[in-house]
Short mmCIF file of C-alpha atoms and ligand atoms in Angstrom, two decimals:
data_model
loop_
_atom_site.label_atom_id
_atom_site.label_comp_id
_atom_site.label_asym_id
_atom_site.label_seq_id
_atom_site.Cartn_x
_atom_site.Cartn_y
_atom_site.Cartn_z
CA MET A 1 98.79 93.11 69.97
CA ASP A 2 96.90 93.09 66.70
CA VAL A 3 99.18 90.41 65.21
CA GLU A 4 98.81 88.27 68.33
CA SER A 5 95.06 88.59 68.22
CA GLN A 6 95.12 87.01 64.81
CA TYR A 7 97.78 84.35 65.13
CA VAL A 8 98.14 83.31 68.81
CA LEU A 9 95.83 80.90 70.53
CA GLN A 10 93.39 82.97 72.44
CA ASN A 11 93.86 81.32 75.81
CA TYR A 12 95.38 84.33 77.66
CA ALA A 13 93.55 87.48 78.72
CA ARG A 14 96.58 89.75 78.48
CA TYR A 15 96.75 93.31 79.89
CA PRO A 16 97.18 95.84 77.10
CA ILE A 17 100.83 96.72 77.51
CA VAL A 18 103.89 95.44 75.48
CA ILE A 19 106.80 95.06 77.77
CA HIS A 20 110.12 95.88 76.06
CA ARG A 21 112.86 95.64 78.74
CA GLY A 22 113.48 95.44 82.46
CA LYS A 23 116.06 96.68 84.90
CA GLY A 24 116.09 95.63 88.55
CA CYS A 25 112.53 95.97 90.00
CA HIS A 26 111.23 97.91 86.98
CA VAL A 27 109.98 97.03 83.48
CA TYR A 28 109.44 99.45 80.57
CA ASP A 29 106.97 99.17 77.88
CA VAL A 30 107.53 99.90 74.20
CA ASP A 31 106.47 103.51 74.76
CA GLY A 32 109.07 103.97 77.54
CA LYS A 33 106.58 103.96 80.36
CA ARG A 34 108.09 102.57 83.61
CA TYR A 35 106.30 100.03 85.90
CA LEU A 36 107.31 98.87 89.32
CA ASP A 37 107.13 95.10 88.95
CA PHE A 38 105.46 93.53 92.03
CA ILE A 39 104.47 90.30 90.28
CA SER A 40 107.85 89.48 88.68
CA GLY A 41 106.49 87.19 85.97
CA ILE A 42 104.21 85.35 88.56
CA GLY A 43 107.16 84.77 90.82
CA VAL A 44 109.81 83.87 88.21
CA ASN A 45 112.14 86.92 88.04
CA ALA A 46 113.44 86.53 91.56
CA LEU A 47 116.45 88.66 90.97
CA GLY A 48 114.46 91.29 89.03
CA HIS A 49 115.37 92.05 85.53
CA ALA A 50 118.81 92.14 83.85
CA HIS A 51 120.68 91.33 87.09
CA PRO A 52 124.32 91.88 86.08
CA ARG A 53 125.60 88.50 87.42
CA ILE A 54 122.79 86.59 85.69
CA VAL A 55 123.30 88.56 82.41
CA LYS A 56 127.03 87.70 82.56
CA VAL A 57 126.55 83.95 83.15
CA ILE A 58 123.92 83.74 80.33
CA ARG A 59 126.33 85.47 77.89
CA ASP A 60 129.37 83.30 78.91
CA GLN A 61 127.39 80.02 78.90
CA ALA A 62 125.51 80.78 75.67
CA ALA A 63 128.81 81.11 73.90
CA LEU A 64 129.98 77.75 75.25
CA LEU A 65 127.07 75.25 75.43
CA VAL A 66 123.37 75.86 75.67
CA HIS A 67 122.12 72.30 75.46
CA CYS A 68 123.56 68.80 74.90
CA SER A 69 120.58 66.58 75.89
CA ASN A 70 120.54 64.12 78.67
CA LEU A 71 122.41 61.63 76.55
CA TYR A 72 125.61 63.25 77.86
CA TYR A 73 126.84 64.95 80.99
CA HIS A 74 127.57 68.67 81.19
CA GLU A 75 129.33 70.52 83.98
CA PHE A 76 126.41 72.01 85.90
CA GLN A 77 123.57 69.55 86.44
CA GLY A 78 125.53 67.53 89.02
CA PRO A 79 126.68 70.57 91.08
CA LEU A 80 123.13 72.03 90.92
CA ALA A 81 121.61 68.80 92.15
CA LYS A 82 124.18 68.77 94.97
CA LYS A 83 123.29 72.34 95.92
CA LEU A 84 119.61 71.52 95.96
CA THR A 85 120.31 68.46 98.19
CA GLU A 86 122.10 70.66 100.68
CA ILE A 87 119.41 73.33 100.91
CA SER A 88 116.33 71.04 100.76
CA GLY A 89 117.44 68.06 102.94
CA LEU A 90 116.29 65.77 100.13
CA GLU A 91 118.56 63.45 98.22
CA ARG A 92 118.04 63.42 94.45
CA SER A 93 117.07 65.79 91.76
CA PHE A 94 115.33 65.37 88.43
CA PHE A 95 115.35 68.46 86.10
CA CYS A 96 112.57 69.40 83.79
CA ASN A 97 111.31 72.73 82.26
CA SER A 98 108.23 73.89 84.15
CA GLY A 99 106.18 73.54 87.16
CA THR A 100 103.53 71.38 85.73
CA GLU A 101 106.15 68.98 84.39
CA ALA A 102 107.75 68.64 87.78
CA MET A 103 104.29 67.90 89.32
CA GLU A 104 103.71 65.41 86.53
CA GLY A 105 106.97 63.60 87.40
CA ALA A 106 106.19 63.71 91.14
CA LEU A 107 102.77 62.06 90.43
CA LYS A 108 104.42 59.31 88.39
CA MET A 109 106.82 58.82 91.34
CA ALA A 110 103.95 58.43 93.76
CA ARG A 111 102.19 56.02 91.32
CA ALA A 112 105.26 53.88 90.79
CA HIS A 113 105.96 53.91 94.57
CA GLY A 114 102.39 52.72 95.15
CA LYS A 115 102.48 50.11 92.45
CA LYS A 116 105.57 48.51 93.99
CA ILE A 117 103.59 47.83 97.10
CA SER A 118 100.16 46.86 95.69
CA GLY A 119 98.19 47.15 92.40
CA ASP A 120 95.44 49.17 93.95
CA LYS A 121 97.69 51.69 95.75
CA PHE A 122 97.26 54.45 93.20
CA GLU A 123 95.14 57.13 94.91
CA ILE A 124 96.38 60.65 95.47
CA VAL A 125 94.98 62.90 98.20
CA ALA A 126 94.98 66.48 97.11
CA LEU A 127 93.52 69.73 98.44
CA ASP A 128 90.55 71.88 97.37
CA ASN A 129 91.62 75.25 96.19
CA SER A 130 94.99 74.04 95.06
CA PHE A 131 96.79 74.67 91.79
CA HIS A 132 99.37 72.24 90.42
CA GLY A 133 99.64 73.02 86.71
CA ARG A 134 97.85 72.61 83.40
CA THR A 135 98.95 69.15 82.07
CA LEU A 136 96.37 66.39 82.56
CA GLY A 137 98.11 64.79 85.54
CA ALA A 138 98.80 68.03 87.36
CA LEU A 139 95.25 69.22 86.48
CA SER A 140 93.88 66.00 88.06
CA VAL A 141 95.20 67.02 91.41
CA THR A 142 94.20 70.73 91.06
CA GLY A 143 91.27 71.43 93.30
CA GLN A 144 89.50 74.13 91.35
CA ALA A 145 86.66 73.28 89.10
CA LYS A 146 87.24 76.20 86.78
CA TYR A 147 90.55 74.72 85.58
CA ARG A 148 89.35 71.13 85.36
CA ALA A 149 85.82 71.26 83.98
CA ASP A 150 86.60 71.37 80.26
CA PHE A 151 88.99 68.41 80.40
CA GLU A 152 87.20 65.83 82.54
CA PRO A 153 87.34 62.97 83.03
CA LEU A 154 90.89 63.31 84.46
CA LEU A 155 93.16 60.92 86.31
CA ALA A 156 91.18 58.37 88.37
CA GLY A 157 91.68 57.98 92.13
CA VAL A 158 92.15 61.65 93.26
CA ARG A 159 90.45 62.54 96.47
CA PHE A 160 90.11 66.19 97.35
CA VAL A 161 89.85 67.43 100.91
CA PRO A 162 89.56 71.00 102.24
CA PRO A 163 92.87 72.61 103.29
CA ASN A 164 93.60 72.67 107.02
CA ASP A 165 90.87 70.15 107.85
CA ILE A 166 92.68 67.42 109.61
CA ALA A 167 89.68 65.15 110.09
CA ALA A 168 89.03 65.16 106.39
CA LEU A 169 92.58 64.35 105.62
CA GLU A 170 92.54 61.46 108.00
CA GLN A 171 89.40 60.13 106.36
CA ALA A 172 90.77 60.44 102.82
CA ALA A 173 94.15 58.77 103.40
CA GLY A 174 94.35 55.01 103.61
CA ALA A 175 96.02 51.90 102.37
CA ARG A 176 95.26 52.78 98.76
CA THR A 177 96.91 56.24 99.05
CA ALA A 178 100.08 56.48 97.00
CA GLY A 179 100.66 60.17 97.55
CA ILE A 180 99.43 63.23 99.42
CA VAL A 181 100.03 66.42 97.51
CA MET A 182 99.79 70.00 98.79
CA GLU A 183 101.20 73.53 98.47
CA TRP A 184 102.47 74.77 101.80
CA ILE A 185 101.08 78.23 100.93
CA GLN A 186 98.39 77.94 98.17
CA GLY A 187 99.18 80.45 95.55
CA GLU A 188 96.54 80.67 92.85
CA GLY A 189 94.06 79.61 95.54
CA GLY A 190 94.49 83.11 97.24
CA VAL A 191 97.72 82.89 99.25
CA VAL A 192 96.43 80.47 101.81
CA PRO A 193 99.00 79.00 104.17
CA LEU A 194 98.53 75.54 105.61
CA THR A 195 98.99 75.20 109.35
CA HIS A 196 102.09 73.46 110.74
CA GLU A 197 99.66 71.12 112.63
CA TYR A 198 98.01 70.15 109.41
CA THR A 199 101.24 69.54 107.46
CA ARG A 200 102.62 67.62 110.44
CA ARG A 201 99.58 65.43 110.42
CA ALA A 202 99.91 64.92 106.63
CA ARG A 203 103.45 63.78 107.33
CA GLU A 204 102.29 61.29 109.92
CA LEU A 205 99.58 59.96 107.70
CA ALA A 206 101.88 59.50 104.73
CA ASP A 207 104.20 57.47 106.99
CA ARG A 208 101.38 55.39 108.44
CA HIS A 209 100.08 54.51 104.92
CA ASP A 210 103.45 54.33 103.24
CA ALA A 211 102.43 57.11 100.82
CA LEU A 212 104.72 59.79 99.46
CA LEU A 213 104.20 63.28 100.86
CA VAL A 214 104.60 65.81 98.00
CA PHE A 215 105.07 69.47 98.69
CA ASP A 216 104.48 71.75 95.69
CA GLU A 217 106.85 74.63 96.25
CA ILE A 218 106.62 75.94 92.74
CA GLN A 219 105.17 79.32 93.84
CA CYS A 220 105.83 79.34 97.63
CA GLY A 221 109.36 78.04 97.62
CA VAL A 222 112.93 78.68 96.48
CA GLY A 223 113.56 81.68 98.74
CA ARG A 224 110.23 83.47 98.37
CA PRO A 225 109.02 82.67 101.85
CA GLY A 226 112.30 83.92 103.43
CA ALA A 227 113.56 80.31 103.68
CA TYR A 228 114.80 78.08 100.93
CA PHE A 229 111.58 76.11 101.09
CA ALA A 230 108.26 76.91 102.88
CA TYR A 231 108.36 73.57 104.69
CA GLN A 232 111.46 74.83 106.52
CA LEU A 233 109.31 77.59 108.24
CA ALA A 234 108.20 74.98 110.69
CA THR A 235 110.57 74.08 113.59
CA PRO A 236 111.61 71.43 113.25
CA ALA A 237 111.08 71.42 109.45
CA ILE A 238 108.34 69.11 108.30
CA MET A 239 110.09 67.09 105.58
CA PRO A 240 108.31 65.92 102.47
CA ASP A 241 109.32 62.78 100.61
CA VAL A 242 109.20 64.87 97.44
CA THR A 243 109.15 68.50 96.68
CA VAL A 244 108.68 70.28 93.31
CA ALA A 245 110.03 73.62 92.40
CA ALA A 246 110.32 75.66 89.25
CA LYS A 247 109.42 79.37 88.73
CA PRO A 248 112.51 81.30 90.13
CA LEU A 249 115.11 78.61 89.76
CA ALA A 250 116.83 79.86 86.58
CA CYS A 251 115.67 83.59 86.82
CA GLY A 252 113.36 83.41 83.75
CA LEU A 253 114.95 80.45 81.87
CA PRO A 254 112.65 77.47 82.02
CA LEU A 255 113.74 75.05 84.69
CA GLY A 256 111.81 72.77 87.02
CA VAL A 257 112.94 70.21 89.49
CA ILE A 258 111.67 67.22 91.41
CA LEU A 259 113.58 66.73 94.64
CA ALA A 260 113.13 63.34 96.26
CA ASN A 261 114.33 61.47 99.26
CA ALA A 262 115.87 58.04 98.91
CA LYS A 263 112.63 56.24 99.25
CA ALA A 264 110.79 58.30 96.70
CA ALA A 265 113.74 58.27 94.31
CA ALA A 266 113.82 54.49 94.45
CA ALA A 267 110.45 54.44 92.66
CA ILE A 268 111.92 55.67 89.47
CA GLY A 269 114.37 53.34 87.72
CA PRO A 270 116.31 53.64 84.39
CA GLY A 271 114.03 54.52 81.44
CA MET A 272 110.98 55.35 83.57
CA HIS A 273 111.14 59.10 83.16
CA GLY A 274 112.98 61.69 81.15
CA SER A 275 113.08 65.04 79.35
CA THR A 276 114.82 66.29 76.24
CA PHE A 277 115.33 69.89 77.38
CA GLY A 278 115.28 69.31 81.14
CA GLY A 279 118.44 70.59 83.05
CA SER A 280 120.28 72.19 80.20
CA ALA A 281 123.72 73.52 80.68
CA LEU A 282 122.57 77.12 80.40
CA ALA A 283 119.62 76.84 82.77
CA CYS A 284 121.64 74.87 85.34
CA ARG A 285 124.52 77.31 85.34
CA VAL A 286 122.15 80.22 85.76
CA ALA A 287 120.45 78.39 88.66
CA LEU A 288 123.89 77.89 90.37
CA GLU A 289 124.59 81.54 90.09
CA PHE A 290 121.16 82.28 91.36
CA PHE A 291 121.57 80.23 94.46
CA ASP A 292 124.93 81.83 95.10
CA ILE A 293 123.10 85.21 95.21
CA LEU A 294 120.07 83.88 97.07
CA GLU A 295 122.12 82.81 100.15
CA GLU A 296 122.58 86.38 101.09
CA LEU A 297 119.08 87.51 100.26
CA LEU A 298 117.07 85.28 102.50
CA LEU A 299 117.16 87.58 105.53
CA HIS A 300 116.44 90.57 103.25
CA ILE A 301 113.38 88.75 101.85
CA HIS A 302 112.14 88.19 105.39
CA HIS A 303 112.67 91.82 106.44
CA VAL A 304 111.27 93.57 103.42
CA GLY A 305 108.31 91.18 103.35
CA SER A 306 107.58 91.93 107.02
CA TYR A 307 107.86 95.66 106.35
CA PHE A 308 105.42 95.39 103.34
CA ARG A 309 102.93 93.34 105.42
CA LEU A 310 103.06 95.97 108.22
CA LEU A 311 102.14 98.65 105.91
CA LEU A 312 99.37 96.54 104.30
CA ASN A 313 98.09 95.82 107.75
CA GLU A 314 97.90 99.54 108.49
CA GLN A 315 95.65 99.83 105.40
CA ALA A 316 93.61 96.86 106.57
CA ARG A 317 92.88 98.75 109.86
CA LYS A 318 91.68 101.73 107.90
CA HIS A 319 89.58 99.95 105.35
CA PRO A 320 87.08 97.33 106.60
CA PHE A 321 86.67 95.95 103.06
CA ILE A 322 90.25 94.46 103.60
CA LYS A 323 89.62 91.18 105.40
CA GLU A 324 93.08 89.86 105.84
CA VAL A 325 96.71 90.30 104.91
CA ARG A 326 98.46 86.84 104.54
CA GLY A 327 101.67 85.39 103.50
CA PHE A 328 105.37 84.83 104.27
CA GLY A 329 108.43 86.66 103.04
CA LEU A 330 107.62 88.11 99.66
CA MET A 331 104.61 86.02 98.86
CA ILE A 332 101.71 88.18 100.13
CA GLY A 333 98.01 88.25 99.57
CA VAL A 334 95.42 90.82 100.58
CA GLU A 335 91.99 89.28 100.74
CA MET A 336 89.07 91.75 100.27
CA GLU A 337 85.34 91.78 100.31
CA ILE A 338 85.37 93.41 96.87
CA PRO A 339 86.72 92.32 93.50
CA GLY A 340 90.35 93.23 92.77
CA LYS A 341 90.32 93.25 88.98
CA GLN A 342 89.86 97.00 88.51
CA MET A 343 92.46 97.77 91.24
CA VAL A 344 94.95 95.83 89.17
CA LEU A 345 94.16 97.96 86.11
CA ASP A 346 94.27 101.17 88.20
CA ALA A 347 97.63 100.14 89.70
CA MET A 348 98.94 99.45 86.24
CA ALA A 349 97.86 102.92 85.01
CA ASP A 350 99.79 104.34 87.96
CA GLY A 351 102.89 102.39 87.02
CA LEU A 352 102.58 99.38 89.40
CA LEU A 353 102.29 95.79 88.29
CA ILE A 354 100.32 93.50 90.68
CA ASN A 355 97.93 90.67 90.27
CA CYS A 356 94.55 89.45 91.58
CA THR A 357 93.91 85.88 92.22
CA HIS A 358 90.74 84.13 93.40
CA GLU A 359 88.83 87.28 92.31
CA LYS A 360 89.26 89.06 95.68
CA VAL A 361 92.83 88.50 96.68
CA LEU A 362 95.47 91.05 95.61
CA ARG A 363 98.68 89.06 95.21
CA PHE A 364 102.09 90.46 95.46
CA LEU A 365 105.16 88.39 94.29
CA PRO A 366 107.89 91.08 94.02
CA PRO A 367 111.48 90.25 93.10
CA TYR A 368 113.70 89.29 96.04
CA ILE A 369 115.89 92.34 95.54
CA VAL A 370 112.92 94.68 96.23
CA THR A 371 113.82 97.45 98.75
CA GLU A 372 111.83 99.24 101.45
CA LYS A 373 111.94 102.25 99.14
CA ASP A 374 110.28 100.21 96.34
CA VAL A 375 107.69 99.03 98.89
CA ASP A 376 107.01 102.70 99.78
CA ALA A 377 106.52 103.49 96.17
CA ALA A 378 104.15 100.65 95.72
CA MET A 379 102.21 101.58 98.85
CA LYS A 380 101.82 105.15 97.66
CA VAL A 381 99.85 103.73 94.68
CA LEU A 382 97.95 101.22 96.68
CA THR A 383 97.02 103.72 99.43
CA LYS A 384 95.40 105.84 96.78
CA ILE A 385 93.59 102.95 95.24
CA PHE A 386 92.26 101.65 98.53
CA ALA A 387 91.05 105.13 99.62
CA ARG A 388 88.86 105.26 96.41
CA GLN A 389 87.14 101.95 97.09
CA LYS A 390 83.51 101.75 98.39
CA PRO A 391 82.80 99.02 100.89
CA ALA A 392 80.80 96.04 99.50
C1 PLP B 1 101.86 76.04 93.04
C2 PLP B 1 101.95 75.82 91.53
N1 PLP B 1 102.22 74.66 91.04
C3 PLP B 1 102.33 74.43 89.72
C4 PLP B 1 102.30 75.48 88.79
C5 PLP B 1 102.48 75.29 87.38
O1 PLP B 1 103.69 75.78 86.97
P1 PLP B 1 104.04 76.08 85.39
O2 PLP B 1 103.14 77.13 85.02
O3 PLP B 1 105.42 76.38 85.33
O4 PLP B 1 103.68 74.81 84.67
C6 PLP B 1 102.11 76.80 89.36
C7 PLP B 1 101.99 77.95 88.40
O5 PLP B 1 101.54 79.01 88.72
C8 PLP B 1 101.96 77.00 90.71
O6 PLP B 1 101.74 78.20 91.22
#
């Protein structure tokens, strides 16, 4: 910690623990203290830590080929793209290394799509309270002033509208709109789901104005909601033109993806986009193994998530300072009337890692392999913490 404080850019407010290793749903710090990990690297470690099948493919592949650049083919990018097509209903993949990069590429896609139609079709409609990443493009569509203020002016032509306000969306979208961007369940914004009615209307408006509908599933997708993608929770699914994903894809190795239907994919031609590291042999092989395992976990995610929400709702009935329990699958938020920062520290002292977003929303993103027994253990800590709180 001392060395970091001298030499690392001071942009993170880290918690004072040094994590040494992990196994399943637990991590251990350098002093050997065990923590139940209910944040899983902000939704990255979907299979927990040191999953035996992931460890094995990393070992095997690292000894064969880690990276060969996108100048050449390797054996895993094509099959991974095929798998993603099958589970998403979209047609083409572009691989990158992070969420913000995937968003950046999706914005370029929307801009290029618009430009093909007309020179002034470059606007993006995005939502208040959203989070799409830290690079300048992704930041430009992030609807939270605290992330944007120090870097303005950002990309021109972004119109922000409140989530779930259909009239505002109808007003903002028009002939100049190249893309409409939203998270199906806003993550950093406090685990706020969009309504099916709203996303269906967004689909209709994108069609009417020939704009690309982009769903950011970086936090809310890839199994976490108990479905492969959150947009599949609606029946019938509300299909985007483009979806972006990252976090859990390669179980901790950096991998992001843009998934596009034929119309959106047609906007990007040879030489228009690229990545040196994106879609390495190692990351793609790990992601293929992950999807193999995920198939059998989706129902489990749904069941354990429901169990967890049930117990949290019991707490909400006991404690009026808990306003709402929200979320799907294993993406769960507890909105409170009081700040959650100290609760996160108290939970950590009691061996439970959780997170607070939007100041008053406790956020839980446990690994997909979490069991009801793990949930009981987490609830034991949380019940104690909730009982100590004084109403606002
Ligand atoms: C919904 C959403 N979009 C984009 C991002 C940015 O992803 P990354 O940090 O991998 O760049 C995040 C990260 O938390 C996110 O939650």
